[in-house]
């Protein structure tokens, strides 16, 4: 039975959204134990039916704005740290939080622990592809690391391909490198070398590299796995999210603040615009995954609703069903030379 | 009299859009000489009235996809290189192109020449601010450099402030550093050090630093001058442009491909949606400026229309009227210690 350790106090809408999300998910996930870490009395008061749900007392909370590593070290009794510790101790198989991203990353890497041979675990986001063969693509690293080396980026190509094929079911996923131009010699030394490593890996049959991709085209789905360093990946992800939100808000305001004609038009268009917004919404694909650690660790955004929490829990089941962690561990072990020689070179 | 050297063959719509744009601008810019570099016969055939227009034969064209530095070195008779050479020779005061961005940058830096004391000239874009005190903000570097040092970023804060105050007329422009978080200690070493330099410069009264800004918030106008390294600035700019385009296209398609109700709604909403798209359109503010070179060099995007060409020519006049180049040169000279000591440190 899959046991998911849940930080019931993480996120802007916690604990209500978390508890409600767990109950929504539970009704579709009969073989899962949901472990809720938080103030038990408060959580119990919110629950309708405690079937499959276990409560574990955690009386501290890591706030969204706290300094991650310090918070992890000082708040041992926080719902976030205790949930991560449960995975480490083998009491749970996976870890979910909607809380402080930095703290989730820190606990994932330092408590759950990185897979030996993965130099730098990364944060991976699932994003919508408006064109191309699949409805989504994955991008990593979107912010676990402020600095990366070429070998890390090569590993992200391998790890992202694993996720795309094993969890999303994409055949021979197309791997692209986020760079500032299409030609192979574009970019700073980091991206030039990463390009070469990915190309060699592709030539050797380890992944399917399709070359550089530019941030301008990402939503058009030029690749199933977009490899990026954590700094520019983070900037790109946030620019896409922020711009989509801003543009939709401008469209909404022209309707709401418009004249009668605009309002009537908006009323007629509403069902279609809702559908448009849904195409850009990828919450049904779940949260951001910490890739390269010893168990599934998934973080959904702080403002997640109960629905998004439930979708993320289903995503964790998929990752678990696909046996992703063990497969990655096995791959890294048997391909040690391929991965580590590149790593030492840098 | 201001003399603008114009690459008449640069861009997807050249030479028609360039020639028409020049004629549009000319009618509002009585004191300017427009020097058109290109195949004279072809250009003359397109012109309605050659008032204030001078034709200079240039029989080669640098294509959009050519390798920039190689193209600059081998195509000495191209419209792009000859226009840049005219500025160097003193036959023109400013240089305009809608052509190959890399080639414009290369000619700006190697032919027009960088201002002594500016370590790394940068490409600066003007972008729309949906909120805040001003309708636009500037961002630099958006791609002239693949790699930057902290001192470059400090210089961009100074140079961008100059543009915002002298050309756009913003009082004490707010300078923000594009980074992966709001706190001063965020980012890789480059951004941490740049943050410190900008803060010290602000404390000393050289600029008005408002701290880190994130790509998610840029369109909401948190700063008038966004300082970025060329790599992540390029990724962010392209992500914003590409996402805005993708989202508007999704909205458009839900109308066009929708049922009768959606089509009717779209018809009623059309004037308002056009206004919304205009809020996001910043072509009236002109093109991207190469900052830190010895003359105004402005590049508008390859698909520019005649209107956009005309707006960019007006922008060049504003830069010239503001005497930006001389002011930057004078500032750099008198603040040599401030700028160069930082530069040497790195």
XYZ file of C-alpha atoms in Angstrom, chain B residues 13 45 52 63 129 134 153 171 198 277 344:
11
model
C 9.557 43.251 -45.031
C 11.354 52.780 -57.500
C 15.266 64.751 -47.162
C 20.366 37.710 -44.329
C 4.146 48.146 -17.837
C 4.803 54.743 -16.266
C 25.218 44.750 -14.375
C 12.145 61.148 -12.761
C 23.702 48.278 -7.151
C -3.909 43.942 -27.539
C 38.662 45.575 -12.013
